[in-house]
PDB file of C-alpha atoms in Angstrom:
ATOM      1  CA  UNK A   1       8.897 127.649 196.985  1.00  0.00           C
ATOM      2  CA  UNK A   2      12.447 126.192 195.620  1.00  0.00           C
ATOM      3  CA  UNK A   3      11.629 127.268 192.296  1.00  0.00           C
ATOM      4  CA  UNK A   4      14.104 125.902 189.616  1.00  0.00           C
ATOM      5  CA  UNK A   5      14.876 126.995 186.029  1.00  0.00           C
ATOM      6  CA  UNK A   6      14.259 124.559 183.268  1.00  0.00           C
ATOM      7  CA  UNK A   7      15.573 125.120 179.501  1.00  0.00           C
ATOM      8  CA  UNK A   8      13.600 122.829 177.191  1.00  0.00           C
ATOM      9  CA  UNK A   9      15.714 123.393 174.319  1.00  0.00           C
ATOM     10  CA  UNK A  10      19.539 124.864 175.464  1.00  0.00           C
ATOM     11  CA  UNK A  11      21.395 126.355 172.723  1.00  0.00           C
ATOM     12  CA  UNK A  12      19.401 124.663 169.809  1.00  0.00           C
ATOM     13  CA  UNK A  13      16.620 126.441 168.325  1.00  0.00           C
ATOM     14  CA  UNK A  14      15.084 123.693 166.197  1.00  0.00           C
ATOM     15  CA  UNK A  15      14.259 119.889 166.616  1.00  0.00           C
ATOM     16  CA  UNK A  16      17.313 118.103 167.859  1.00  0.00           C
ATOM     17  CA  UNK A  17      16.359 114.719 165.762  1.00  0.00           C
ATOM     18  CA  UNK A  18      15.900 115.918 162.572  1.00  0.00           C
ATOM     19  CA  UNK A  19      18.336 115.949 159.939  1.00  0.00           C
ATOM     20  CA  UNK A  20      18.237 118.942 156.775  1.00  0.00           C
ATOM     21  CA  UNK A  21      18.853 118.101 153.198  1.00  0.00           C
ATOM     22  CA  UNK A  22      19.148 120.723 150.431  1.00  0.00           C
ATOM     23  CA  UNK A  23      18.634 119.675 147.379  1.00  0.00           C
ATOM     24  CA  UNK A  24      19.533 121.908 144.508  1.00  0.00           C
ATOM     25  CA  UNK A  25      17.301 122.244 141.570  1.00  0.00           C
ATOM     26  CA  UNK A  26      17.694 124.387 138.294  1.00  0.00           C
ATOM     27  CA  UNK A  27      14.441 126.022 139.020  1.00  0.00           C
ATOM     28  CA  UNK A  28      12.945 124.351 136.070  1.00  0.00           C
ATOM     29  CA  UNK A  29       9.976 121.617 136.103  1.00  0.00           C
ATOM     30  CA  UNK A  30      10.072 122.115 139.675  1.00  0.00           C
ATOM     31  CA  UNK A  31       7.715 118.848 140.380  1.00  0.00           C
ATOM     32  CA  UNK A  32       9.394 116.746 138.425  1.00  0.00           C
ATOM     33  CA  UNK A  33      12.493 117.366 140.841  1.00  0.00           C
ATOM     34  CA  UNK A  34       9.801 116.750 143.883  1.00  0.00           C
ATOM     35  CA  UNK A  35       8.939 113.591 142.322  1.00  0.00           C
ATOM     36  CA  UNK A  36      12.174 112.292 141.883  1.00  0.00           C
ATOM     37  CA  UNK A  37      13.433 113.464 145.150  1.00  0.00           C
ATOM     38  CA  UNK A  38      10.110 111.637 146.727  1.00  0.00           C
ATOM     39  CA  UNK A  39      11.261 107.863 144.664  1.00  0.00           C
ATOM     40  CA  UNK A  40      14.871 108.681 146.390  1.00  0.00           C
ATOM     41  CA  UNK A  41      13.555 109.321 149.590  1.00  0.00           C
ATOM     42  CA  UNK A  42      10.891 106.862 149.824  1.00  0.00           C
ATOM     43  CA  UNK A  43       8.955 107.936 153.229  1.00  0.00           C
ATOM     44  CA  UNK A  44       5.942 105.718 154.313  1.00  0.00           C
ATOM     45  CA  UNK A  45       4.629 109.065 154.788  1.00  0.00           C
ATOM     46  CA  UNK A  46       5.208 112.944 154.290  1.00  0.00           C
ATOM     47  CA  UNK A  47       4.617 116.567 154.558  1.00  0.00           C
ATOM     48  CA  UNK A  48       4.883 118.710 151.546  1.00  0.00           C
ATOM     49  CA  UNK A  49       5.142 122.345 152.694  1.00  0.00           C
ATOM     50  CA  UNK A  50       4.247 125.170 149.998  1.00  0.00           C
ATOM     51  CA  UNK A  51       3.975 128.968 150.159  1.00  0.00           C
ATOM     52  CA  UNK A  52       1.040 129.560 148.483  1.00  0.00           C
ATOM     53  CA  UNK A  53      -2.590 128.292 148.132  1.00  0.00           C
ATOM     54  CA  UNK A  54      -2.173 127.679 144.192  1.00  0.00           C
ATOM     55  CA  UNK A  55       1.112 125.497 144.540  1.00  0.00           C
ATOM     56  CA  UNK A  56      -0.596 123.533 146.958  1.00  0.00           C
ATOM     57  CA  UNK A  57      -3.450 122.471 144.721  1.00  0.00           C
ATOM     58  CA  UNK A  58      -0.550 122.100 141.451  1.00  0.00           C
ATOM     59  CA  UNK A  59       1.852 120.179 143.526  1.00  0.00           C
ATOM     60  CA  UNK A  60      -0.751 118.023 144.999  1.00  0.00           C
ATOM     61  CA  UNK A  61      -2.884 117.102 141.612  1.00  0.00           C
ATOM     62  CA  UNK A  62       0.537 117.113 139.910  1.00  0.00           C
ATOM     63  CA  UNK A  63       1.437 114.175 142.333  1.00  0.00           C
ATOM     64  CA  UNK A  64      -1.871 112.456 142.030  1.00  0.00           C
ATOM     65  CA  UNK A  65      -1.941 112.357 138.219  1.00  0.00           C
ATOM     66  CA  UNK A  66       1.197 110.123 138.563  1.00  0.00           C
ATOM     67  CA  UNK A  67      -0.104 108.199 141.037  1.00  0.00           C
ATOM     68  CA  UNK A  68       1.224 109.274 144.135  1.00  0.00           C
ATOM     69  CA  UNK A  69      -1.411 108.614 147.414  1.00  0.00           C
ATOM     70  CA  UNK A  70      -1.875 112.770 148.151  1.00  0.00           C
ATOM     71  CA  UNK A  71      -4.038 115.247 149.625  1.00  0.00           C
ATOM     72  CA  UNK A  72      -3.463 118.690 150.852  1.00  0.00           C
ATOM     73  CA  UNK A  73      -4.621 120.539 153.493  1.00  0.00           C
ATOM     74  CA  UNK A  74      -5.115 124.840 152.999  1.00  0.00           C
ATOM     75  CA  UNK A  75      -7.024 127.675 153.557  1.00  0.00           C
ATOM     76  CA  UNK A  76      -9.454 126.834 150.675  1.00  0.00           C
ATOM     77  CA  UNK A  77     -10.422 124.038 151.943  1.00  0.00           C
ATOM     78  CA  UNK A  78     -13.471 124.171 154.428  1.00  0.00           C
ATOM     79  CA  UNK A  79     -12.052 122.470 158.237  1.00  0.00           C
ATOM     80  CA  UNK A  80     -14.078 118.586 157.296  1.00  0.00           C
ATOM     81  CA  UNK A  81     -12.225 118.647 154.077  1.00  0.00           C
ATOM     82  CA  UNK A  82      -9.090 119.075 156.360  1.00  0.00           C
ATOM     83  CA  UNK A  83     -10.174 117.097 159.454  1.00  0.00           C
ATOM     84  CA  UNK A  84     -10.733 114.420 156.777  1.00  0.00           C
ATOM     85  CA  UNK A  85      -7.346 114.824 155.130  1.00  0.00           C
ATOM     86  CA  UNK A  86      -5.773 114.813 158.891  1.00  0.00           C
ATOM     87  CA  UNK A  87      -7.037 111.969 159.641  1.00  0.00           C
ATOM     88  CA  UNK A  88      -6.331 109.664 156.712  1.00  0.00           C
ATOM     89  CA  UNK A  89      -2.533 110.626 157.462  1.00  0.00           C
ATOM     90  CA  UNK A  90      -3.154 109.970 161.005  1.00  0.00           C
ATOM     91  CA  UNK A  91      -4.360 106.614 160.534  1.00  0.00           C
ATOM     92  CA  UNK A  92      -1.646 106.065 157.854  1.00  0.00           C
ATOM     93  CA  UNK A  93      -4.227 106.117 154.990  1.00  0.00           C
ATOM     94  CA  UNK A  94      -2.730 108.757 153.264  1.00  0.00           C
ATOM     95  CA  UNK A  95       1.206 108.956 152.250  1.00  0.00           C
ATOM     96  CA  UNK A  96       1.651 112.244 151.149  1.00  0.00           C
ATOM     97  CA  UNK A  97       0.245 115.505 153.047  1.00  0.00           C
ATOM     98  CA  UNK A  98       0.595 119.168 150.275  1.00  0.00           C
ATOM     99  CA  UNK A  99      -0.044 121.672 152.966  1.00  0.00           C
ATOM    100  CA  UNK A 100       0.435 125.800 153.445  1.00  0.00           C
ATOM    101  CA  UNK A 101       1.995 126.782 156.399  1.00  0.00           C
ATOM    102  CA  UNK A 102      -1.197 128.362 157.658  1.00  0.00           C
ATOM    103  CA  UNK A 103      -3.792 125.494 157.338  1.00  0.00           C
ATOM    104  CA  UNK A 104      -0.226 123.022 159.034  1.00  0.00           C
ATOM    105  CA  UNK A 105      -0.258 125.062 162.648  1.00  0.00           C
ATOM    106  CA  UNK A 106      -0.621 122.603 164.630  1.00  0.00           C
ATOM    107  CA  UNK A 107      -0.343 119.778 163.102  1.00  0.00           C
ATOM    108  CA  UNK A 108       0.791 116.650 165.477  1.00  0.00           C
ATOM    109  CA  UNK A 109       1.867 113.593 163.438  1.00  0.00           C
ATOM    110  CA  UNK A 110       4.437 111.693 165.755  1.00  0.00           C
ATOM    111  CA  UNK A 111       5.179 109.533 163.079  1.00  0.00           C
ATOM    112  CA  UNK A 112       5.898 111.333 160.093  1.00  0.00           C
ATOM    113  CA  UNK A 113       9.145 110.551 158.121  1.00  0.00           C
ATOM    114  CA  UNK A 114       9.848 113.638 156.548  1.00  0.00           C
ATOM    115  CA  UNK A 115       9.023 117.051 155.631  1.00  0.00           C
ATOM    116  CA  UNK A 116       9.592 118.613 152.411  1.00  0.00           C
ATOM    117  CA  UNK A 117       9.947 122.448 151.809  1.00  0.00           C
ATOM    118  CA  UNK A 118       8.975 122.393 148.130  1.00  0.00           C
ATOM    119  CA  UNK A 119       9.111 126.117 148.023  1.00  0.00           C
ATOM    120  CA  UNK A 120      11.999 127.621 149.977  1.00  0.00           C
ATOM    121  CA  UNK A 121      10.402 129.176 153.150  1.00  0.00           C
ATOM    122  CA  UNK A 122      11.763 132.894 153.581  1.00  0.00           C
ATOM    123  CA  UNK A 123      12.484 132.968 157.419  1.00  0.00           C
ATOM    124  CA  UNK A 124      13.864 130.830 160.187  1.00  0.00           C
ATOM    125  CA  UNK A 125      10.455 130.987 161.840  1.00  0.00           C
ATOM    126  CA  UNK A 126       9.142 129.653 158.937  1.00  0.00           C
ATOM    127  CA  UNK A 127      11.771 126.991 158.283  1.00  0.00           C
ATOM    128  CA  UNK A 128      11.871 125.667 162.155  1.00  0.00           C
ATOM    129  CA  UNK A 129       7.666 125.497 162.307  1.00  0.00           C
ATOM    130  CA  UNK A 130       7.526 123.062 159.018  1.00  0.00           C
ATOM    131  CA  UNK A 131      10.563 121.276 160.258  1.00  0.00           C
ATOM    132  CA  UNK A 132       9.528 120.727 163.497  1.00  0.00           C
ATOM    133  CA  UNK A 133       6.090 118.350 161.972  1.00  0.00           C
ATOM    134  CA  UNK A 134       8.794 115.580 161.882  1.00  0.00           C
ATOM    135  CA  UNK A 135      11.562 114.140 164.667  1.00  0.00           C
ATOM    136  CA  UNK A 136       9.613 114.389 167.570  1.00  0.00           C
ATOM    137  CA  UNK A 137       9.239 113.308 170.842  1.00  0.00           C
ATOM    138  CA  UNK A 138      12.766 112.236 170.410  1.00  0.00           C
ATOM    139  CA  UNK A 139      12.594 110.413 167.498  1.00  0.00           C
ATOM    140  CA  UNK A 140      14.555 111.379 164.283  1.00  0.00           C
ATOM    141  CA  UNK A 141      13.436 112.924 161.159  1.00  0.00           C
ATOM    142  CA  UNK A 142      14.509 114.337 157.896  1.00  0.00           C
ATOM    143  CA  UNK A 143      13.839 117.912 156.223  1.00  0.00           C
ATOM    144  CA  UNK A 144      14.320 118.266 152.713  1.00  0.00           C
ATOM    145  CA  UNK A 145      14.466 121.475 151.121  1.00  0.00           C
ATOM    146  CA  UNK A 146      14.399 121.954 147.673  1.00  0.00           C
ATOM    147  CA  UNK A 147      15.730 125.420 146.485  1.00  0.00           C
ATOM    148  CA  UNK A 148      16.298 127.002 143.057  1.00  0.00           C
ATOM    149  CA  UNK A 149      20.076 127.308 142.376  1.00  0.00           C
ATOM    150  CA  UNK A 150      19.813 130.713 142.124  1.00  0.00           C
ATOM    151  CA  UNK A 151      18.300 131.010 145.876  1.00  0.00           C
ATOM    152  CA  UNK A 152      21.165 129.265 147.110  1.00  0.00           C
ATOM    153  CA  UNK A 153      22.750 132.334 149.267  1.00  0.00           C
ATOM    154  CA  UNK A 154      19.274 132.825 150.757  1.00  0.00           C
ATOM    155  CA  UNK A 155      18.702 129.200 151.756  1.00  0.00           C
ATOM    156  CA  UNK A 156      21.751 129.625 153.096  1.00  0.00           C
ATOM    157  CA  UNK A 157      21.094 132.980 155.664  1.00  0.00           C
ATOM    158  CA  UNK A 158      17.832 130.820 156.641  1.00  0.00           C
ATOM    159  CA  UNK A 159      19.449 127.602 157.272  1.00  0.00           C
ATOM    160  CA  UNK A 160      21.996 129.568 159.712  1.00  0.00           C
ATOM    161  CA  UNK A 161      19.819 131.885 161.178  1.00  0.00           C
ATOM    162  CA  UNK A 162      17.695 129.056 162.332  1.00  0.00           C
ATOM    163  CA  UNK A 163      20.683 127.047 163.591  1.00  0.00           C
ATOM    164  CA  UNK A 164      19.836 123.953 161.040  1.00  0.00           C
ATOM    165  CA  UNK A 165      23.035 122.405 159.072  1.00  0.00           C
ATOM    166  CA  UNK A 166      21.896 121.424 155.917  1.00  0.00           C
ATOM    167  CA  UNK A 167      23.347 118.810 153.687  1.00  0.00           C
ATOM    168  CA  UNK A 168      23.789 119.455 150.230  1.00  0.00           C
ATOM    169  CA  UNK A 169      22.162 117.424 147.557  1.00  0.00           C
ATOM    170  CA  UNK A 170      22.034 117.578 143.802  1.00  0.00           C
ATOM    171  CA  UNK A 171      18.993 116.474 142.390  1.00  0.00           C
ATOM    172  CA  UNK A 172      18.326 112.828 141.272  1.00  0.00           C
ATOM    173  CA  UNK A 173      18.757 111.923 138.083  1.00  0.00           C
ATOM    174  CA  UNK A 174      16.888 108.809 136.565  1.00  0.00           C
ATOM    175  CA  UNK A 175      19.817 106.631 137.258  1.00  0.00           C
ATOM    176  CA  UNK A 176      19.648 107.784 140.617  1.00  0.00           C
ATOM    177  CA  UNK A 177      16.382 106.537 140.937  1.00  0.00           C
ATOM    178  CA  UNK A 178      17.217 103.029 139.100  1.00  0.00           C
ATOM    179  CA  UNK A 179      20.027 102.952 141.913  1.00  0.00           C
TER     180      UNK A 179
END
């Protein structure tokens, strides 16, 4: 009886709060540019999205050998490793979260300061499901995506078809990081 129509999101497909950066990278010594871009950024706490098992265990003992507070979360893991991993970043334990889109469905952190796309992801789907981990609840957040020169037209196509204006960035240099 006197049903009514309610639109959760209008016109705008992704999170409202959160804010897209686009950092471009020459492609080469791709962590390095993470690293940096993590000093310049300087979230309490983050989510590191990567395509693929492998990068996820590279990026995230790559970050730990420099002393970065890291764990990652993926299909190889078995779900205590996980539920472990989860919960340190819950209980703000843990500062930086490597994770593959499959083993991150789900994923509720209402706090989290920012999500990084370390590899570019190759849909809007994609792009709005790793974004959406941060800014919400109607707070803000910040998405960083870090993309190859090269893919620049392609970051591009994703970043419109998913309705997200994205800021472009160079990457830091070492004075940046002094700054």
């Amino acid at each position: 009886r006197d049903p009514e129509f309610i639109a959760l999101s209008g016109d705008a497909v992704g999170a409202l709060g959160v804010t897209h950066y686009v950092y471009f990278v020459s492609g080469v010594g791709r962590a390095n540019d993470l690293a940096r871009i993590l000093e310049v950024e300087d979230p309490e706490s983050a989510i590191i999205f990567c395509n693929t098992k492998s990068d996820v265990r590279y990026v995230t003992a790559f970050l730990q050998r420099r002393g970065y507070d890291a764990d990652q979360i993926s299909g190889d893991l078995t779900q205590p490793a996980r539920e472990k991993a989860m919960a340190r970043i819950k209980a703000g334990k843990l500062r930086f979260l490597v994770a593959t889109d499959v083993a991150a469905r789900g994923i509720d952190l209402p706090n989290l300061d920012l999500v990084i796309h370390a590899d570019m992801p190759t849909n809007p789907d994609t792009l709005l499901h790793r974004s959406g981990r941060t800014g919400r609840a109607g707070r803000k957040g910040v998405c960083v995506l870090i993309v190859p020169v090269r893919r620049y037209p392609a970051a591009m196509r994703v970043l419109g078809f998913a309705n997200a204006q994205g800021t472009a960035r160079s990457a830091p240099t070492a004075a940046d990081i002094e700054a």
